[in-house]
């Protein structure tokens, strides 16, 4: 009922109208398309197969065309006053650039590849198409500008799929020296994904009735999709590794009394009621099933050693820098140096360990060298985050403590450190996440082969010995080469596991190793997050 | 004030520096009147002893001359209000009285501050002891993120007066009872006991702003100070909480010497026994009995300030 050019807005929105419902359906359709595209990208939906009795590509094409048509119809209807909206005079430059980008790609590809006019013409055609899309977005009133170019994009993509111009078996040979080709398996999901995003953006704007509210809706949809896809990709990655890794992990698993290996708990020998050979065995000639126990234990000890080394040093350094040192050139130099150290490539740390530590600790790769190398890697992050955490402790606490006549060190110990602890723990969590998955330094300082025998499982606690001569305590276990999960995974992939080796299924073995690595790293995360939660709670609600 | 006569000569160079300050409104009226007012306030005679004696106190923050030759005597067991516009140096002055300005590296302090006749700006002053005797309450409530009990026991614990640590508990020497008595006494003195007695182990940050400020006062009382410095303690609080703090200050002045900085002139008039007016530039312009300062100020600038014409 609103005439074209009417700008005033009703204070109270009328109930949901049919047109609102249409826009909402369009938003929903975009969401469905987005989900389908992601599923197809990860091979969860087969492009050659069919969905709901329709061939997948045809279904995608049909949905895209329908969405494009709806979006255009909504825009045109609004322009001619059949739909009540509050559009601005123009969709704006950013929307113009947004619409121009896909049209540049389409124009260039069609001119250079489909029509075979060569690269130069392709560039010109791409720029021209983009310019038209830009003008079509920016020049007309917002309801037309933000729907027609995007609706047309959806329509073109959909029709290409519908007509079979790009079908499930389509391949584009790039013709480079290497064998490189863009296949339908990649192109169809990706173009559907982007089209769905654009469709969602346009229909969300339409649902909001264009104008300020429409833009808010459009931005909301984009931000929401962004956040959702981050979570989704993380979930997909973890799920992928779990699904692939489970068979290898459970290979030869037995339940039942006395099936597991025998361990001694407080001097009493107990046979575990469960046997998971992958987690409980090393590699040996007579094992029925091979496992990665030495690598698991190696990883855990590595991280523990690195944390024990880096946390006191790092927190101490941060304390000195924030509480004692005069802020000036010296602290600036230290700050730059720590930041630089944090961005130093890990292989450089590895080389340092190889050249400096190994000759000093038994002249061979050892767990101790690995721990120290990783400790040095962790150190800068602990310094940086602890410093941030201490700087964010309000000065009021320090003033209050000083006004009670409490000395500086006591203030630091009882007020500053407890308040900074959650931040320090966060830094350690981040750092552990990095070093636990680090391969290069371990390669040079600690690793001992692709297949690590069970006898090489580091028994650090049991390894301590007292000697009569200085240094009075020795631990040969720390000086032994062992393995860690990231290195083991790397070695399995590069050195390969032949069919003749006694590892049953090489692929399963690798995926299971990856899964165990993931679980170990995530467990460290969980410990860190629990610790942080505990300290935060103590600060907030004692 | 027997010793008042001797330092009077020392104030002479001070008045000179004040008169050389060219663009101050007061000096344009008459350099002479400055001298007169100063003489008069130094003769301000109060009952009782001078708890703190400040003479010729100058504070610089780098190039900035924040406090210019302030001299003043603070009587025992009374409330002294410091008023003046923002940036006039009254908080700086307050922070000089327990050497909190030492914590600002750019601050340089000249002059003399005596506590019970003992100079606090000299080598060998035990800052721990000084700050135990001269406590401080800050503008915004700043309880530690600990329990209410811990907040109050914090000072005495750190000074070794209370030992409730693991070792003390193991050796059966824990001072838990003494601590609880101390917590109750301080909270009662700060008029907070009735409101929090059933949740002493809750985090202090869960209290309301006014309760937090009274907790800070209680925390300040826990180390048994003789003087309590308050830096606009009620400026972040609502009128009801402010009224409670004011009542509390009134009660505290029976046992403690209270020096309070405030922006609120009505508040100063309500609670203080004597008032010192600082004006822009870091000068102490008038100091005297509160009624006299508010009803019959000697300085025109102070009258303008109090009646709202200036500042």
XYZ file of N, CA and C in Angstrom, chain A residues 384-483:
300
model
N 54.530 -12.917 27.730
C 53.623 -11.925 27.146
C 52.266 -11.949 27.843
N 51.686 -13.142 27.978
C 50.335 -13.192 28.548
C 50.346 -12.871 30.040
N 51.395 -13.305 30.761
C 51.430 -12.982 32.195
C 51.555 -11.484 32.387
N 52.346 -10.865 31.521
C 52.521 -9.417 31.611
C 51.197 -8.702 31.390
N 50.485 -9.147 30.352
C 49.166 -8.558 30.094
C 48.264 -8.732 31.313
N 48.272 -9.959 31.849
C 47.393 -10.244 32.985
C 47.742 -9.367 34.174
N 49.055 -9.173 34.422
C 49.445 -8.368 35.579
C 49.154 -6.894 35.359
N 49.313 -6.451 34.108
C 49.003 -5.048 33.827
C 47.515 -4.775 33.995
N 46.689 -5.807 33.777
C 45.245 -5.572 33.873
C 44.739 -5.683 35.307
N 45.616 -6.033 36.258
C 45.191 -5.986 37.670
C 45.094 -4.515 38.062
N 43.938 -4.067 38.552
C 43.769 -2.638 38.808
C 44.798 -2.112 39.802
N 45.310 -0.910 39.536
C 46.266 -0.287 40.445
C 45.649 -0.022 41.812
N 44.302 0.048 41.860
C 43.639 0.296 43.149
C 44.016 -0.777 44.171
N 44.145 -2.029 43.696
C 44.522 -3.101 44.630
C 45.899 -2.824 45.208
N 46.820 -2.412 44.335
C 48.186 -2.152 44.819
C 48.179 -0.973 45.791
N 47.403 0.081 45.439
C 47.320 1.245 46.324
C 46.747 0.857 47.675
N 45.654 0.084 47.626
C 45.006 -0.294 48.885
C 45.964 -1.063 49.755
N 46.719 -1.958 49.130
C 47.645 -2.768 49.905
C 48.770 -1.903 50.460
N 49.296 -1.001 49.625
C 50.385 -0.135 50.096
C 49.902 0.760 51.226
N 48.643 1.230 51.151
C 48.124 2.122 52.178
C 47.941 1.400 53.503
N 47.924 0.064 53.474
C 47.859 -0.687 54.727
C 49.262 -0.953 55.267
N 50.275 -0.455 54.548
C 51.641 -0.646 54.999
C 52.202 -2.002 54.625
N 51.587 -2.664 53.631
C 52.068 -3.984 53.239
C 53.175 -3.814 52.199
N 54.216 -4.592 52.342
C 55.371 -4.411 51.455
C 55.046 -4.862 50.037
N 55.895 -4.451 49.124
C 55.624 -4.687 47.707
C 55.553 -6.176 47.379
N 56.507 -6.928 47.872
C 56.530 -8.346 47.544
C 55.293 -9.054 48.106
N 54.927 -8.687 49.347
C 53.733 -9.313 49.924
C 52.496 -8.942 49.127
N 52.449 -7.692 48.641
C 51.328 -7.270 47.809
C 51.268 -8.100 46.534
N 52.432 -8.268 45.907
C 52.465 -9.051 44.676
C 51.987 -10.462 44.944
N 52.483 -11.055 46.024
C 52.183 -12.453 46.288
C 50.714 -12.648 46.650
N 50.150 -11.756 47.450
C 48.801 -12.030 47.938
C 47.716 -11.323 47.160
N 48.036 -10.299 46.377
C 46.984 -9.586 45.659
C 47.183 -9.666 44.148
N 48.385 -9.299 43.678
C 48.576 -9.204 42.229
C 48.553 -10.587 41.581
N 49.346 -11.512 42.133
C 49.430 -12.826 41.496
C 48.084 -13.561 41.466
N 47.353 -13.626 42.594
C 46.057 -14.310 42.523
C 45.120 -13.684 41.486
N 45.133 -12.336 41.406
C 44.230 -11.693 40.453
C 44.682 -11.931 39.017
N 45.998 -12.152 38.827
C 46.501 -12.337 37.467
C 46.473 -13.801 37.038
N 46.272 -14.710 37.979
C 46.415 -16.136 37.664
C 45.556 -16.621 36.500
N 44.259 -16.257 36.433
C 43.474 -16.749 35.287
C 44.096 -16.374 33.955
N 44.622 -15.153 33.870
C 45.261 -14.728 32.625
C 46.527 -15.521 32.341
N 47.312 -15.775 33.392
C 48.526 -16.558 33.217
C 48.174 -17.953 32.711
N 47.148 -18.551 33.335
C 46.741 -19.904 32.938
C 46.289 -19.913 31.482
N 45.548 -18.867 31.069
C 45.127 -18.784 29.669
C 46.343 -18.815 28.748
N 47.378 -18.061 29.109
C 48.583 -18.039 28.292
C 49.223 -19.411 28.210
N 49.291 -20.099 29.354
C 49.903 -21.423 29.354
C 49.080 -22.379 28.487
N 47.740 -22.262 28.565
C 46.885 -23.134 27.737
C 47.219 -22.940 26.265
N 47.255 -21.676 25.839
C 47.537 -21.375 24.433
C 48.895 -21.938 24.035
N 49.880 -21.710 24.909
C 51.229 -22.155 24.595
C 51.314 -23.669 24.520
N 50.669 -24.351 25.467
C 50.707 -25.814 25.465
C 50.055 -26.338 24.192
N 48.952 -25.686 23.768
C 48.309 -26.098 22.525
C 49.290 -26.042 21.366
N 50.181 -25.054 21.404
C 51.127 -24.968 20.297
C 52.231 -26.007 20.422
N 52.859 -26.085 21.601
C 54.049 -26.936 21.690
C 53.692 -28.417 21.667
N 52.500 -28.783 22.156
C 52.166 -30.209 22.191
C 52.070 -30.765 20.782
N 51.745 -29.936 19.808
C 51.624 -30.422 18.446
C 52.837 -30.120 17.597
N 53.920 -29.664 18.240
C 55.097 -29.234 17.486
C 55.926 -30.438 17.042
N 56.310 -30.461 15.782
C 57.066 -31.596 15.256
C 58.540 -31.273 15.074
N 58.810 -30.093 14.490
C 60.170 -29.811 14.050
C 61.205 -29.862 15.172
N 60.969 -29.207 16.325
C 62.004 -29.240 17.361
C 62.232 -30.651 17.898
N 61.149 -31.434 17.971
C 61.282 -32.788 18.498
C 62.115 -33.631 17.549
N 61.878 -33.410 16.269
C 62.608 -34.119 15.221
C 64.103 -34.000 15.444
N 64.546 -32.811 15.836
C 65.976 -32.564 15.953
C 66.524 -32.875 17.333
N 65.667 -32.893 18.344
C 66.235 -32.984 19.691
C 65.905 -34.280 20.418
N 64.809 -34.953 20.049
C 64.365 -36.005 20.950
C 63.960 -37.294 20.272
N 63.472 -37.225 19.005
C 62.779 -38.374 18.452
C 63.697 -39.538 18.164
N 63.167 -40.704 18.366
C 63.963 -41.910 18.164
C 63.310 -42.929 17.254
N 63.001 -42.574 16.033
C 62.578 -43.582 15.068
C 61.098 -43.636 14.790
N 60.751 -44.278 13.656
C 59.347 -44.367 13.245
C 58.563 -45.262 14.186
N 59.109 -46.431 14.417
C 58.438 -47.365 15.313
C 59.228 -47.442 16.600
N 58.576 -47.056 17.660
C 59.298 -47.004 18.923
C 58.934 -48.233 19.734
N 59.925 -49.029 20.100
C 59.628 -50.221 20.891
C 59.046 -49.839 22.245
N 58.231 -50.729 22.782
C 57.613 -50.483 24.078
C 58.643 -50.259 25.162
N 59.830 -50.827 24.970
C 60.854 -50.684 26.006
C 61.365 -49.254 26.077
N 61.069 -48.448 25.069
C 61.538 -47.059 25.099
C 60.540 -46.128 25.770
N 59.481 -46.658 26.355
C 58.537 -45.811 27.071
C 59.255 -45.162 28.247
N 59.238 -43.850 28.269
C 59.991 -43.142 29.294
C 59.329 -43.315 30.651
N 60.080 -43.828 31.618
C 59.563 -43.971 32.981
C 60.300 -42.949 33.835
N 59.863 -41.690 33.700
C 60.637 -40.598 34.297
C 60.667 -40.699 35.813
N 59.502 -40.996 36.400
C 59.449 -41.030 37.872
C 60.301 -42.173 38.407
N 60.164 -43.351 37.755
C 60.935 -44.502 38.204
C 62.407 -44.389 37.865
N 62.738 -43.445 37.000
C 64.118 -43.364 36.526
C 65.059 -42.645 37.461
N 64.504 -41.964 38.454
C 65.384 -41.203 39.350
C 66.239 -42.137 40.178
N 67.504 -41.832 40.221
C 68.434 -42.630 41.023
C 69.268 -41.688 41.874
N 69.631 -42.195 43.041
C 70.524 -41.397 43.875
C 71.937 -41.916 43.688
N 72.854 -41.026 43.531
C 74.235 -41.439 43.347
C 75.085 -40.861 44.466
N 76.202 -41.493 44.699
C 77.027 -41.039 45.826
C 77.868 -39.829 45.451
N 78.096 -39.652 44.163
C 78.897 -38.505 43.743
C 77.969 -37.420 43.205
N 78.422 -36.178 43.207
C 77.588 -35.122 42.615
C 77.245 -35.486 41.189
N 76.088 -35.161 40.660
C 75.048 -34.312 41.254
C 74.074 -35.049 42.160
N 74.392 -36.227 42.626
C 73.616 -36.978 43.625
C 72.299 -37.536 43.104
N 71.666 -36.846 42.134
C 70.443 -37.396 41.544
C 70.684 -37.547 40.062
N 70.366 -38.704 39.539
C 70.513 -38.906 38.102
C 69.240 -39.525 37.569
N 68.967 -39.302 36.312
C 67.788 -39.905 35.710
C 68.087 -40.276 34.268
N 68.575 -41.516 34.063
C 68.928 -41.920 32.705
C 67.737 -41.882 31.755
N 66.529 -42.018 32.301
C 65.350 -42.001 31.420
C 65.230 -40.675 30.673
N 65.620 -39.599 31.359
C 65.512 -38.280 30.735
C 66.501 -38.120 29.593
N 67.563 -38.934 29.632
C 68.602 -38.786 28.610
C 68.406 -39.769 27.464
N 67.252 -40.464 27.481
C 66.996 -41.443 26.445
C 66.176 -40.819 25.328
N 66.454 -41.253 24.104
C 65.600 -40.800 22.996
C 64.270 -41.518 23.102
N 63.190 -40.785 22.867
C 61.883 -41.431 22.852
C 61.081 -40.760 21.753
N 59.796 -41.008 21.718
C 59.012 -40.430 20.624
C 57.894 -39.570 21.176
